Coordinates of C-alpha atoms and ligand atoms in Angstrom, one line a residue:
X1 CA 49.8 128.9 69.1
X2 CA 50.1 128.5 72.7
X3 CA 48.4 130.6 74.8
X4 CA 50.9 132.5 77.1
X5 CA 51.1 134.5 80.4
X6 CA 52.7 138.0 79.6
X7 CA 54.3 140.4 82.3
X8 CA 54.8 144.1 81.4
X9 CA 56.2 147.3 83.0
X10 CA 55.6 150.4 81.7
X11 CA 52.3 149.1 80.3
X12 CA 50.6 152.7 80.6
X13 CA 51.5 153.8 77.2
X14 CA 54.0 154.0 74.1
X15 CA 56.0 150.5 73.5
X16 CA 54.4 148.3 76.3
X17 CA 50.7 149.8 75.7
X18 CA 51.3 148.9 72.0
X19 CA 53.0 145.5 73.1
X20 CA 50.2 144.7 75.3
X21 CA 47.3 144.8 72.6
X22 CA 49.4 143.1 70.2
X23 CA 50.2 140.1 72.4
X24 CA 46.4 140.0 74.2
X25 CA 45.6 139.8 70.5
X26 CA 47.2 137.0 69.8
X27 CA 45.2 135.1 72.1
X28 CA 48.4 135.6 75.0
X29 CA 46.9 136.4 78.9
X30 CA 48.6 139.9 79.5
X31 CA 49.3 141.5 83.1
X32 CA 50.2 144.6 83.3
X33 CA 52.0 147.2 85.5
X34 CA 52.8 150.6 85.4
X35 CA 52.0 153.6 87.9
X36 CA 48.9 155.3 86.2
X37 CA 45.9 153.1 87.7
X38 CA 43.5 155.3 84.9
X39 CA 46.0 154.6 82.0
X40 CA 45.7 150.8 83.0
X41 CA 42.4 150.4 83.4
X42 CA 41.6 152.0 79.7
X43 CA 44.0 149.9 78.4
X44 CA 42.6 146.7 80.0
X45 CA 39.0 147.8 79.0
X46 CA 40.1 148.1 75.6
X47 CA 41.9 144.5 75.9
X48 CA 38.9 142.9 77.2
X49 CA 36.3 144.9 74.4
X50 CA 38.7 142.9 71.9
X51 CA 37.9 139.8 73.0
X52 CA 41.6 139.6 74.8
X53 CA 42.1 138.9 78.5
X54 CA 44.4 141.0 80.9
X55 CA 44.7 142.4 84.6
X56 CA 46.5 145.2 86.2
X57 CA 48.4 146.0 89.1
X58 CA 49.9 149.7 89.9
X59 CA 53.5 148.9 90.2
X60 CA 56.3 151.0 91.0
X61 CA 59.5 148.9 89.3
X62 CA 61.7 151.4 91.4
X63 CA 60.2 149.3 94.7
X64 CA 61.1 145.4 94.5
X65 CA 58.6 144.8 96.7
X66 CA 55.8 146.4 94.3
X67 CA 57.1 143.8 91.6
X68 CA 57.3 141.1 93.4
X69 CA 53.6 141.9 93.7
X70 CA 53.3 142.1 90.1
X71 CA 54.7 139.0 89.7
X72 CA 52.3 137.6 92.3
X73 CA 49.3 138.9 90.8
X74 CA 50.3 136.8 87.5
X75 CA 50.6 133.7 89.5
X76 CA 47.3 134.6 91.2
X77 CA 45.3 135.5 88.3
X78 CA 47.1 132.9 85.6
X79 CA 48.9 130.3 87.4
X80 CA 52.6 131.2 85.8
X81 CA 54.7 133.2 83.6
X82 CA 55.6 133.0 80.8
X83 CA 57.1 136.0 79.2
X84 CA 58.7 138.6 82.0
X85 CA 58.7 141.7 79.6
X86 CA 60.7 145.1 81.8
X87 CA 59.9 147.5 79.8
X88 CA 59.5 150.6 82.0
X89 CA 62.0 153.4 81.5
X90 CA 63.0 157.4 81.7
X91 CA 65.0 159.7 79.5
X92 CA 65.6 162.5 80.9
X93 CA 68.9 163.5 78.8
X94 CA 71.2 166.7 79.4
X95 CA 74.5 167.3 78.9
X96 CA 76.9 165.8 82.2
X97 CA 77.8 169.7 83.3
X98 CA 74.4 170.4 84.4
X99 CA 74.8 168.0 87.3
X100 CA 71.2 167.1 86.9
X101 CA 71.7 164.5 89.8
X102 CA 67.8 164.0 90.2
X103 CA 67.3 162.9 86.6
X104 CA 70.3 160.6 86.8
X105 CA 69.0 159.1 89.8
X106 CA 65.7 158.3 88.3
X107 CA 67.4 156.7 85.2
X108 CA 69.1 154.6 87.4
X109 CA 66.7 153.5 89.4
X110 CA 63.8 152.8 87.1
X111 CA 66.0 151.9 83.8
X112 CA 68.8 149.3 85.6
X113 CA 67.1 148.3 88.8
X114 CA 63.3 148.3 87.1
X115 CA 65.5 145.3 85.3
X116 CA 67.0 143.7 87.7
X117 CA 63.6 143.4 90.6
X118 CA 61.9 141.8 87.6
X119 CA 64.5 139.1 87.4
X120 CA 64.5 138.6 91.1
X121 CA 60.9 138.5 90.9
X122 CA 60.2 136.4 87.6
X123 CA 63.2 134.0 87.6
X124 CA 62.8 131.8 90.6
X125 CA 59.0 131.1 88.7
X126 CA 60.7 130.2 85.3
X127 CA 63.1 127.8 86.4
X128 CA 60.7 126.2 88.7
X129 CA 58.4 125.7 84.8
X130 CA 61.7 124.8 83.6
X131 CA 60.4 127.3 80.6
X132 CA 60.1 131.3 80.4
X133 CA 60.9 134.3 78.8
X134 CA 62.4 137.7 79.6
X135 CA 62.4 140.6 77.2
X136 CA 64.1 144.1 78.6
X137 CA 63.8 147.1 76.7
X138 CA 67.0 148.6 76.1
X139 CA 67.5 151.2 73.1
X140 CA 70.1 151.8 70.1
X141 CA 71.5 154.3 73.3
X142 CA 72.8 151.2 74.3
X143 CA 75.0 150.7 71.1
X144 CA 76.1 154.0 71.1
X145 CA 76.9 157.0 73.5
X146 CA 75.8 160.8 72.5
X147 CA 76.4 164.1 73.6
X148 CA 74.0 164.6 76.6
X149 CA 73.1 160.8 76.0
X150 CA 75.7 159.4 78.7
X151 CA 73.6 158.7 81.4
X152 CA 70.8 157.4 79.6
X153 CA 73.2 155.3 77.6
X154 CA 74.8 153.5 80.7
X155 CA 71.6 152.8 81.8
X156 CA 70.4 151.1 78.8
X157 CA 74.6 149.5 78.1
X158 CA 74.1 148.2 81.5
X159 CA 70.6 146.4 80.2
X160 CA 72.0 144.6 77.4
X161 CA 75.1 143.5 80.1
X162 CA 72.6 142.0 82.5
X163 CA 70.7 140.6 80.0
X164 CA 73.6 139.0 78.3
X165 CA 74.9 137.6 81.9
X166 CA 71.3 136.3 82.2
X167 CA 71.5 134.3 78.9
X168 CA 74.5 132.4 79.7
X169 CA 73.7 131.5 83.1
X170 CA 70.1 130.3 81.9
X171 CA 71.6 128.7 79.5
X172 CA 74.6 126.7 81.7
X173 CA 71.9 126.1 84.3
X174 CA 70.2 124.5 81.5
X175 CA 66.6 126.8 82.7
X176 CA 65.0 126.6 79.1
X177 CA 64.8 130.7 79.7
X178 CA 65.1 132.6 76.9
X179 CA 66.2 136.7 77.1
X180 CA 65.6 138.9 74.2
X181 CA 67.0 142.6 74.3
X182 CA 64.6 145.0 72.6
X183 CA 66.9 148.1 71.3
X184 CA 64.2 151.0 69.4
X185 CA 65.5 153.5 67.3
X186 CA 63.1 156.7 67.3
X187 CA 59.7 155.4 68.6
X188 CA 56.6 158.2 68.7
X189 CA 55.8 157.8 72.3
X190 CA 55.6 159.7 75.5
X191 CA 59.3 159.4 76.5
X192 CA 60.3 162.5 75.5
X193 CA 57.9 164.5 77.3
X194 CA 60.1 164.3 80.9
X195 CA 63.0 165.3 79.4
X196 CA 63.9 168.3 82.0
X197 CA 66.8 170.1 79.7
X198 CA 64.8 172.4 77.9
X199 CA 67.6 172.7 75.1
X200 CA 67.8 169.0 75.0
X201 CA 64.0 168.5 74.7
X202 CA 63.5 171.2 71.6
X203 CA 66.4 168.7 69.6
X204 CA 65.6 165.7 70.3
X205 CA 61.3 166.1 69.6
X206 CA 62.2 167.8 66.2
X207 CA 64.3 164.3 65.6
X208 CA 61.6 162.2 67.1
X209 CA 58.8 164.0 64.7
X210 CA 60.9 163.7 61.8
X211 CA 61.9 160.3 61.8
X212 CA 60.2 158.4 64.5
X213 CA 58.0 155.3 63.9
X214 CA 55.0 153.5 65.8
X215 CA 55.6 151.5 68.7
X216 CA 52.9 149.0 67.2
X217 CA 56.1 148.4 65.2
X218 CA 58.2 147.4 67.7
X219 CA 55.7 145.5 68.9
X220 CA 55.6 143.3 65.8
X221 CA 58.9 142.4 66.5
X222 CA 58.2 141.4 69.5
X223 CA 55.3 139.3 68.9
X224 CA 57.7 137.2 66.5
X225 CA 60.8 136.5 68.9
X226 CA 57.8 135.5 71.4
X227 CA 56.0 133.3 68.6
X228 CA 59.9 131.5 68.0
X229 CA 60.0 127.8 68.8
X230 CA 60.9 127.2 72.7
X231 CA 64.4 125.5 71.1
X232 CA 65.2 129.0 69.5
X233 CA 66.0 132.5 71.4
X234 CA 66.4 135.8 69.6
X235 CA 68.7 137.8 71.6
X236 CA 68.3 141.1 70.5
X237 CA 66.0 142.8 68.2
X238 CA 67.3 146.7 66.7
X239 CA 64.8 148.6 65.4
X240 CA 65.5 151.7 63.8
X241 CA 63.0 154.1 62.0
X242 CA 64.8 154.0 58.3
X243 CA 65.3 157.2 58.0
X244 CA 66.9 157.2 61.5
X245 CA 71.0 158.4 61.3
Ligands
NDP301 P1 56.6 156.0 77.4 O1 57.0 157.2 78.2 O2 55.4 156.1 76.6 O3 56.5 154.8 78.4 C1 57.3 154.6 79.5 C2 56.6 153.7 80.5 O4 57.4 153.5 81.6 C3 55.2 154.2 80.9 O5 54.3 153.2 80.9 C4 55.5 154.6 82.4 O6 54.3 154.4 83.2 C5 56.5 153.6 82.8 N1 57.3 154.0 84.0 C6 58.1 155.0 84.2 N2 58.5 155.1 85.4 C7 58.0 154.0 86.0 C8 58.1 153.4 87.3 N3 58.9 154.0 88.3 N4 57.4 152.3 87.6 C9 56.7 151.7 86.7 N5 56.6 152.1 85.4 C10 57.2 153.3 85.1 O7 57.9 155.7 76.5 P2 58.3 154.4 75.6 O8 57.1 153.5 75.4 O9 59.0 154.9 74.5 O10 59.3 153.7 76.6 C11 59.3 152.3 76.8 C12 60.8 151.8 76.9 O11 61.3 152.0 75.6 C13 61.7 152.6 77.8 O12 62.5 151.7 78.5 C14 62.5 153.4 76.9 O13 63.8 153.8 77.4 C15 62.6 152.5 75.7 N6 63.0 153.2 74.4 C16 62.1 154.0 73.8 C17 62.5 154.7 72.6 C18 61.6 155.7 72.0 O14 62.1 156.3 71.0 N7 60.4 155.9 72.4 C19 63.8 154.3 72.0 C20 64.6 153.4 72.7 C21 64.2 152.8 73.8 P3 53.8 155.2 84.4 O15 54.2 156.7 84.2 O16 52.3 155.1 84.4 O17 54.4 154.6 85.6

């Protein structure tokens, strides 16, 4: 296998922590961004213990400018890019009548435009290798709206839209880009812990401990669609914990 250089936001823990040791693994060069330096640096050490290389950089996807300097330190440290993996992401669910405009805000910002900084950062790089890869997380929330779900939802609907628009232009311009949706079921993680709804928060960790599954499962996935021949693109990847309604 080839080795490759691996961008991911929201590196700090759950799905792109899990992603990251699966992929530096693998023998791929990871860099990784996420707020929490401390949370980075562990994860790195742990990386590098293995026998796996990676680097950091404290990135705030809500600032284009802070991942444009992600995207820099990639090209710095490895020379290119690979696989552009936006992973980052809130979910902070209540029900629309509790005007909870803060939480909506953040959703916004970090779920949709976290997406679309990395493309403006990692794009111009892939079709200048003629060769790259973006995966963006967005979640089975995407398929399907729930009470107290809707902003969440049209943050991660609006994921799989910009990704899809991204496919087709890619593959008009003829780019050799591949994009790859990643849509979880239940994962065990920390993204429940900042939901602000208290109501909301009881429901949905009794769901999460009854049903959920690792994220070293999703990263499985995730390791295959990047493994694929360069020829062949998996679009989107649904996960669901089986038990998962
Ligand atoms: P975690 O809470 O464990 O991870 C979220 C990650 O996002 C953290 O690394 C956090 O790092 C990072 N993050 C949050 N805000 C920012 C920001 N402004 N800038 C940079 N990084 C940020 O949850 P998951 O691993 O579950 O979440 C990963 C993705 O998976 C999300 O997009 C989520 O919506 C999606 N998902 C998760 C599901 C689940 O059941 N767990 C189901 C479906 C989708 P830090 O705080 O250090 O910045």
């Amino acid at each position: 296998m080839t080795k490759k250089v691996v961008v991911i936001t929201g590196a700090s823990s759950g799905i792109g922590e899990a992603t990251a040791k699966k992929l530096a693994a693998a023998g791929n060069q990871l860099v990784l961004g996420a707020r929490r330096e401390s949370r980075l640096q562990e994860i790195v050490a742990a990386i590098e213990q293995a026998g796996g290389e990676a680097v950091y950089a404290v990135t705030d996807v809500t600032s284009s400018d802070s991942v444009k300097a992600l995207a820099q330190k990639a090209v710095d440290t490895y020379g290119r890019i690979d696989v552009w993996m936006s992973n980052a992401g809130l979910m902070p669910q209540s029900e629309l009548i509790q005007g909870r405009t803060e939480d909506w805000d953040q959703m916004i910002d970090v779920n949709i435009k976290g997406v679309l900084y990395g493309i403006a950062a990692a794009l111009p790089i892939m079709r200048a290798q003629k060769s790259g890869q973006f995966i963006n997380t967005a979640s089975v929330a995407g398929h399907a709206v729930h009470p107290a779900s809707s902003v969440y939802s049209a943050t991660k609907y609006a994921v799989r839209a910009i990704s899809e628009g991204l496919r087709q232009e890619e593959a008009i311009a003829g780019s050799n880009v591949r994009v790859t949706v990643v849509s979880p079921g239940m994962v065990a993680t920390e993204l429940t812990n900042h939901i602000t709804d208290a109501a909301t928060k009881d429901r949905l960790e009794h769901a999460w401990a009854d049903n959920a599954i690792s994220p070293e499962e999703i990263a499985d996935s995730i390791l295959f669609a990047v493994n694929l021949p360069e020829n062949t693109s998996m679009n989107e990847l649904v996960i669901r914990p089986t038990s998962q309604k």
